[in-house]
Each structure stands twice: as structure tokens, then as C-alpha cells.
Coordinates of C-alpha atoms and ligand atoms in Angstrom, one line a residue:
M3 CA 0.1 0.1 -0.1
S4 CA 1.3 3.2 -0.9
I5 CA 0.5 6.1 1.3
N6 CA 1.7 9.9 1.2
L7 CA 3.3 10.4 4.7
S8 CA 4.8 13.8 4.0
F9 CA 1.9 15.4 5.9
L10 CA 2.2 13.8 8.9
N11 CA 5.0 14.2 11.4
G12 CA 5.4 12.4 15.0
T13 CA 3.6 15.3 17.0
I14 CA 0.6 15.3 14.8
F15 CA 0.6 11.6 14.8
Y16 CA 0.8 11.3 18.7
A17 CA -1.5 14.0 19.3
Y18 CA -4.2 12.5 17.1
Q19 CA -4.3 9.4 19.2
V20 CA -5.0 11.2 22.3
C21 CA -7.4 13.9 20.9
P22 CA -8.1 14.5 17.1
R23 CA -9.0 18.4 17.8
E24 CA -5.2 18.8 19.1
A25 CA -3.9 17.3 16.2
W26 CA -5.9 19.4 13.8
F27 CA -4.3 22.3 15.7
Y28 CA -0.8 21.4 15.0
Y29 CA -1.2 20.2 11.5
H30 CA -2.5 24.0 11.1
R31 CA 0.2 25.2 12.8
L32 CA -1.5 26.7 15.8
N33 CA 1.2 26.0 18.5
P34 CA 0.5 26.7 22.1
S35 CA 3.0 28.6 24.1
Q36 CA 6.4 27.1 24.4
E37 CA 5.9 28.0 28.3
H38 CA 3.3 25.5 29.1
E39 CA 4.2 23.8 32.2
F40 CA 3.4 20.5 30.6
L41 CA 5.8 21.1 27.4
A42 CA 8.4 22.4 30.1
L43 CA 8.1 19.3 32.1
G44 CA 8.2 17.0 28.8
R45 CA 11.4 18.8 27.8
L46 CA 13.1 18.5 30.9
V47 CA 12.4 14.8 31.3
H48 CA 14.2 14.9 27.6
E49 CA 17.2 16.8 28.6
G50 CA 17.8 15.1 32.0
S51 CA 17.6 11.4 30.6
Y52 CA 20.1 9.5 29.0
S53 CA 22.4 12.4 28.5
R54 CA 25.3 10.4 27.1
A55 CA 23.3 8.8 24.3
R56 CA 23.1 10.2 20.8
K57 CA 20.1 12.4 21.1
E58 CA 17.4 13.9 18.6
I59 CA 17.6 12.7 14.9
M60 CA 15.6 14.7 12.6
V61 CA 14.3 12.7 9.6
D62 CA 13.0 14.7 6.6
N63 CA 11.9 17.2 9.1
L64 CA 8.8 15.0 10.1
L65 CA 10.3 12.3 12.7
K66 CA 12.1 13.7 16.0
I67 CA 13.7 10.3 16.9
D68 CA 14.7 10.8 20.6
L69 CA 17.8 8.6 20.5
F70 CA 19.2 5.4 19.3
R71 CA 20.1 3.0 21.8
D72 CA 21.7 -0.5 21.3
E73 CA 20.4 -0.5 17.6
L74 CA 16.6 0.5 18.9
V75 CA 14.6 3.3 17.8
A76 CA 14.1 5.2 21.3
E77 CA 11.0 7.3 22.1
V78 CA 10.9 8.8 25.6
K79 CA 7.9 9.6 27.1
K80 CA 7.3 11.5 30.6
S81 CA 4.7 9.0 31.8
S82 CA 3.1 5.8 30.6
R83 CA -0.5 7.4 30.9
H84 CA -0.9 7.5 27.0
K85 CA 1.2 4.2 26.3
E86 CA -0.9 3.2 23.7
A87 CA -0.6 6.5 21.9
A88 CA 3.3 6.4 22.5
R89 CA 3.2 3.0 21.0
L90 CA 1.5 3.8 17.8
Q91 CA 3.5 7.1 17.5
L92 CA 6.8 4.9 17.8
A93 CA 5.3 2.2 15.5
Y94 CA 4.5 5.1 12.8
Y95 CA 8.3 5.8 13.1
L96 CA 9.3 2.3 12.4
Y97 CA 7.0 2.3 9.4
Y98 CA 8.3 5.4 8.0
L99 CA 12.0 4.1 8.3
K100 CA 11.1 0.9 6.6
N101 CA 8.7 2.5 3.9
E102 CA 10.9 5.8 2.9
K103 CA 14.2 4.8 4.2
G104 CA 14.4 1.0 3.5
L105 CA 15.6 0.6 7.4
E106 CA 13.7 -2.2 9.2
L107 CA 14.6 -1.6 12.8
P108 CA 13.1 -2.3 16.4
G109 CA 11.8 0.3 18.9
I110 CA 11.5 0.9 22.4
L111 CA 9.5 3.0 24.6
L112 CA 11.2 4.8 27.6
F113 CA 9.6 6.0 30.6
P114 CA 12.5 7.1 32.6
K115 CA 10.5 9.0 35.5
E116 CA 8.8 5.3 36.0
R117 CA 11.9 3.2 35.1
K118 CA 9.9 1.3 32.6
T119 CA 10.8 0.3 29.2
E120 CA 8.6 -1.5 26.4
R121 CA 9.9 -3.2 23.1
V122 CA 7.9 -2.4 19.8
E123 CA 8.3 -4.4 16.5
L124 CA 6.6 -3.6 13.4
T125 CA 4.5 -6.7 12.9
P126 CA 2.3 -7.0 9.7
E127 CA -0.7 -6.5 11.9
L128 CA 0.6 -3.3 13.3
E129 CA 1.6 -2.0 9.5
Q130 CA -2.2 -2.6 8.6
K131 CA -3.5 -1.0 11.8
L132 CA -1.1 2.2 11.0
E133 CA -2.4 2.1 7.3
K134 CA -6.0 2.1 8.2
L135 CA -5.2 4.9 11.1
I136 CA -3.4 7.2 8.6
S137 CA -6.0 7.1 5.9
E138 CA -8.6 8.0 8.4
M139 CA -7.0 10.7 10.0
L140 CA -6.0 12.8 6.7
P141 CA -9.5 13.9 6.0
V142 CA -10.0 14.9 9.5
L143 CA -6.8 17.0 9.4
E144 CA -7.3 18.6 6.1
S145 CA -10.9 19.5 7.1
E146 CA -11.4 23.5 7.2
F147 CA -12.7 23.0 10.8
P148 CA -11.5 21.2 13.8
P149 CA -13.4 18.4 15.2
P150 CA -15.6 19.5 18.4
P151 CA -14.0 19.5 21.6
V152 CA -14.6 16.6 23.7
K153 CA -14.0 16.5 27.2
S154 CA -11.5 14.2 28.6
R155 CA -8.8 13.5 31.5
Y156 CA -6.3 14.8 29.0
C157 CA -7.8 18.1 28.8
R158 CA -6.5 19.2 32.2
T159 CA -3.1 18.8 31.2
C160 CA -3.4 19.7 27.5
S161 CA -1.8 23.3 26.5
F162 CA -4.9 24.0 24.3
Q163 CA -7.5 23.8 27.2
E164 CA -8.0 27.5 27.1
V165 CA -8.8 27.5 23.5
C166 CA -11.1 24.9 23.9
W167 CA -13.1 25.6 27.3
S168 CA -12.7 29.4 28.2
Ligands
LIG218 S1 -8.4 20.7 25.5 FE1 -9.3 18.8 25.3 S2 -10.6 18.8 23.6 FE2 -9.0 20.7 23.6 S3 -7.5 20.0 22.3 FE3 -6.8 19.7 24.3 S4 -7.5 17.3 24.8 FE4 -8.7 18.2 22.9

């Protein structure tokens, strides 16, 4: 299956799994303040963890790979609260590297604050799931208007909460 991935960066892909409206904001380049406390916390986790490893490799200006560790593509998250979204985001990175760069690599999720890790392999089933997801995302993201806000636990920590709920 041939899919145009040039519209889909890692931030948008991850956000879509948590809230399609947030992803729409990112897709349309409406970025929250860089000073939002949860973004700052995320940056701190990134800066304070694995400082000796090779960090943050940009691929085609779309994927920001946190680091390579022991030949694994690693994604660092500040908590495992949205583990499924993180797993899909990392799977998307592996999918992109395979299909756009010819690199078949396994991945690992790192939750340094919780001292947890999880391996992610790009199985045929996971590839199929990604392709279905990507084809569903495109019309939502390209729509003229964002999806309506849906209250969730994530809103409390979302940097767009003032836009949605004030
Ligand atoms: S505040 Fe809630 S509804 Fe609005 S973008 Fe964030 S998560 Fe989505």
C-alpha cells in the first residue's frame, strides 16, 4: 500500500491518538505557548535523561527520533499514561523508516521517571493498523474546521485547554 506520509509528523500522529482536535491544531500550525508547564516538564525529562546517548535525530523534518540505543529506535515519554498512543507513534516511526528509508529497525519506549521500558516491533498486523489509521486521519486533519472539543482527562494537562474551554 502506498501512502503519502509527507503531511504527517510525529507530533501530529501522537496527538491524534489522544485528541484529534489537538492534532488538527498542530496540523494547521497553531502551536501552544512554549511556556506551558507540561511542555516544559516534557523537555526537562528529555534533557535530564540519557544525556550520554546520541539524541534527537530529525528525519525528513517529520520525525524527531529521541535517540538510538543499542540499535533500537527509542522514544522517551514523561509518563506511561498514554502508552498506547506512544506505542503507535513509535510504530509509525518504524513504519516510516521502513517504507521511506528502507530501514527495518525495532523500537523501544522509555519512561525514565517510572523506570519502565517496552519493546515495539513492526508486525504485519501493526502495519495494517497504521495504514488504516493514517487513511482515517487525513480527511480529519485537512478539514477546514477542527473536530469539536471532547472533554477528557487529557484536557487538564493539554496546552490548548484555554482555546477549547474558556
Ligand atoms: S483541551 Fe481537550 S478537547 Fe481541547 S485540544 Fe486539548 S485534549 Fe482536545
